Amino acid sequence: MSTSESAPRTDNSPISKTDEEWRRELTPEEYYVLRQAGTERPFTGEYHDSHAQGVYQCRACGHELFTSNEKFDSHCGWPSFWAPLAEERVRYIKDNTLGMQRVEVRCARCDSHLGHVFEGEGYGTPTDQRYCINSVSMKLVPAPEPAPTD
């Protein structure tokens, strides 16, 4: 390959788009949550009570973030996971808004807001963490159906 050619884009390559591009590609609700760090109403999201198997991707860029293996029922109104697919899939930002000290979780690839992570709540998960993620921030890619055995 010559030096004038660009390197192939990998799954972890950062995505940078203008605000106008994001507004064109996302619905108003997706834009509000993903790009303006909003929060969907509790118990209204598509995945808050889902037990489907698969991989949860960032709705904005398709980056794989969580799997159903780490999802658990926290009954908080939003999908909850005890760990991301891999630490490098997400990034963390201190969030002192609304008079609280929280840790915001963002997609490491496109910097979209996903939700927050909380520690020490006693859910009995392997990490004692709860990634409280907005359904609208993700899309579930269902696991393939097992092949029938004859």
Tab-separated table of C-alpha atoms in Angstrom:
chain	number	residue	atom	x	y	z
A	1	MET	CA	0.000	0.000	0.000
A	2	SER	CA	1.313	3.444	-0.810
A	3	THR	CA	1.535	6.143	1.827
A	4	SER	CA	-1.161	8.163	0.071
A	5	GLU	CA	-3.784	5.496	0.752
A	6	SER	CA	-5.619	5.625	4.033
A	7	ALA	CA	-5.430	2.736	6.461
A	8	PRO	CA	-8.491	0.505	6.594
A	9	ARG	CA	-10.996	1.478	9.241
A	10	THR	CA	-11.087	-0.960	12.152
A	11	ASP	CA	-14.004	-1.634	14.473
A	12	ASN	CA	-12.355	0.551	17.102
A	13	SER	CA	-11.642	3.498	14.804
A	14	PRO	CA	-13.132	6.665	16.310
A	15	ILE	CA	-16.105	8.183	14.530
A	16	SER	CA	-16.399	11.931	14.315
A	17	LYS	CA	-19.479	13.562	12.814
A	18	THR	CA	-20.881	17.048	12.860
A	19	ASP	CA	-23.918	17.888	14.926
A	20	GLU	CA	-25.847	18.296	11.677
A	21	GLU	CA	-24.889	14.764	10.556
A	22	TRP	CA	-26.000	13.274	13.886
A	23	ARG	CA	-29.328	15.136	13.684
A	24	ARG	CA	-29.949	13.718	10.197
A	25	GLU	CA	-29.104	10.134	11.207
A	26	LEU	CA	-30.840	9.888	14.581
A	27	THR	CA	-34.459	10.263	15.622
A	28	PRO	CA	-35.186	13.208	17.943
A	29	GLU	CA	-35.290	10.876	20.991
A	30	GLU	CA	-32.046	9.135	19.980
A	31	TYR	CA	-30.370	12.501	19.449
A	32	TYR	CA	-31.570	13.786	22.838
A	33	VAL	CA	-30.168	10.785	24.725
A	34	LEU	CA	-27.080	9.919	22.663
A	35	ARG	CA	-25.810	13.393	21.783
A	36	GLN	CA	-27.280	15.604	24.544
A	37	ALA	CA	-26.825	13.149	27.447
A	38	GLY	CA	-30.549	12.905	28.066
A	39	THR	CA	-32.380	10.097	29.839
A	40	GLU	CA	-35.405	8.164	28.640
A	41	ARG	CA	-38.278	7.746	31.076
A	42	PRO	CA	-37.948	4.672	33.328
A	43	PHE	CA	-39.795	1.471	32.391
A	44	THR	CA	-40.495	2.745	28.858
A	45	GLY	CA	-37.431	1.552	26.941
A	46	GLU	CA	-37.445	-1.370	24.551
A	47	TYR	CA	-34.895	-3.426	26.529
A	48	HIS	CA	-35.584	-2.619	30.197
A	49	ASP	CA	-37.341	-5.966	30.732
A	50	SER	CA	-35.904	-7.952	27.815
A	51	HIS	CA	-34.339	-11.370	28.307
A	52	ALA	CA	-33.407	-11.894	24.647
A	53	GLN	CA	-29.933	-13.279	23.984
A	54	GLY	CA	-27.473	-11.321	21.868
A	55	VAL	CA	-25.096	-8.399	21.671
A	56	TYR	CA	-26.086	-4.810	22.412
A	57	GLN	CA	-24.543	-2.290	20.019
A	58	CYS	CA	-24.344	1.486	20.184
A	59	ARG	CA	-27.374	2.721	18.258
A	60	ALA	CA	-25.365	5.625	16.834
A	61	CYS	CA	-22.361	3.729	15.439
A	62	GLY	CA	-22.892	-0.032	15.809
A	63	HIS	CA	-19.990	-0.527	18.252
A	64	GLU	CA	-20.543	-3.685	20.321
A	65	LEU	CA	-20.906	-2.631	23.966
A	66	PHE	CA	-22.651	-5.244	26.140
A	67	THR	CA	-23.956	-8.801	25.892
A	68	SER	CA	-27.047	-10.412	27.324
A	69	ASN	CA	-24.741	-12.613	29.452
A	70	GLU	CA	-23.956	-9.581	31.649
A	71	LYS	CA	-27.520	-8.220	31.721
A	72	PHE	CA	-29.466	-8.587	34.954
A	73	ASP	CA	-32.808	-7.551	36.433
A	74	SER	CA	-32.228	-4.541	38.670
A	75	HIS	CA	-35.867	-3.380	38.474
A	76	CYS	CA	-34.662	0.225	38.155
A	77	GLY	CA	-36.510	0.940	34.890
A	78	TRP	CA	-33.539	0.783	32.531
A	79	PRO	CA	-31.479	-2.113	31.166
A	80	SER	CA	-28.740	-3.060	33.629
A	81	PHE	CA	-25.450	-4.830	33.007
A	82	TRP	CA	-22.719	-5.781	35.466
A	83	ALA	CA	-19.894	-5.202	32.941
A	84	PRO	CA	-19.308	-4.033	29.369
A	85	LEU	CA	-18.236	-6.462	26.645
A	86	ALA	CA	-14.695	-5.113	27.168
A	87	GLU	CA	-13.440	-2.097	29.105
A	88	GLU	CA	-12.069	-0.435	25.961
A	89	ARG	CA	-15.586	-0.413	24.443
A	90	VAL	CA	-16.745	2.350	26.794
A	91	ARG	CA	-15.293	5.434	28.432
A	92	TYR	CA	-16.118	7.069	31.733
A	93	ILE	CA	-16.711	10.702	32.653
A	94	LYS	CA	-17.347	12.187	36.093
A	95	ASP	CA	-20.853	13.635	36.117
A	96	ASN	CA	-21.754	16.116	38.858
A	97	THR	CA	-25.028	17.305	37.319
A	98	LEU	CA	-28.406	17.318	39.059
A	99	GLY	CA	-26.747	17.679	42.458
A	100	MET	CA	-25.338	14.133	42.333
A	101	GLN	CA	-21.922	12.563	41.877
A	102	ARG	CA	-22.192	9.918	39.169
A	103	VAL	CA	-20.064	8.314	36.483
A	104	GLU	CA	-21.339	8.717	32.938
A	105	VAL	CA	-20.776	5.888	30.442
A	106	ARG	CA	-20.095	6.782	26.800
A	107	CYS	CA	-19.393	4.787	23.655
A	108	ALA	CA	-15.628	4.760	23.145
A	109	ARG	CA	-16.045	4.814	19.362
A	110	CYS	CA	-18.479	7.715	18.742
A	111	ASP	CA	-18.596	9.366	22.192
A	112	SER	CA	-22.369	8.951	22.488
A	113	HIS	CA	-23.996	9.018	25.928
A	114	LEU	CA	-25.195	5.585	27.050
A	115	GLY	CA	-26.103	6.025	30.719
A	116	HIS	CA	-24.312	5.771	34.077
A	117	VAL	CA	-22.471	3.165	36.136
A	118	PHE	CA	-23.051	2.720	39.867
A	119	GLU	CA	-21.042	0.686	42.385
A	120	GLY	CA	-21.702	-0.968	45.706
A	121	GLU	CA	-25.477	-1.263	45.489
A	122	GLY	CA	-25.485	-4.882	46.677
A	123	TYR	CA	-27.016	-6.568	43.634
A	124	GLY	CA	-24.716	-9.569	44.088
A	125	THR	CA	-23.268	-9.397	40.592
A	126	PRO	CA	-19.659	-10.462	39.926
A	127	THR	CA	-18.492	-6.818	39.823
A	128	ASP	CA	-20.991	-5.205	42.238
A	129	GLN	CA	-21.535	-2.631	39.489
A	130	ARG	CA	-24.701	-1.611	37.657
A	131	TYR	CA	-24.366	-0.114	34.206
A	132	CYS	CA	-27.717	1.654	33.913
A	133	ILE	CA	-28.074	2.144	30.152
A	134	ASN	CA	-30.817	3.846	28.143
A	135	SER	CA	-32.566	1.424	25.768
A	136	VAL	CA	-32.600	4.077	23.056
A	137	SER	CA	-28.784	4.184	23.224
A	138	MET	CA	-28.533	0.578	22.072
A	139	LYS	CA	-29.811	-1.905	19.546
A	140	LEU	CA	-29.856	-5.638	20.192
A	141	VAL	CA	-28.385	-7.976	17.615
A	142	PRO	CA	-30.033	-11.290	18.503
A	143	ALA	CA	-27.858	-14.342	19.014
A	144	PRO	CA	-28.149	-16.863	16.183
A	145	GLU	CA	-30.658	-19.633	16.741
A	146	PRO	CA	-28.986	-22.949	17.560
A	147	ALA	CA	-28.903	-25.366	14.653
A	148	PRO	CA	-31.572	-28.046	14.934
A	149	THR	CA	-30.330	-31.460	15.917
A	150	ASP	CA	-31.876	-34.329	14.015
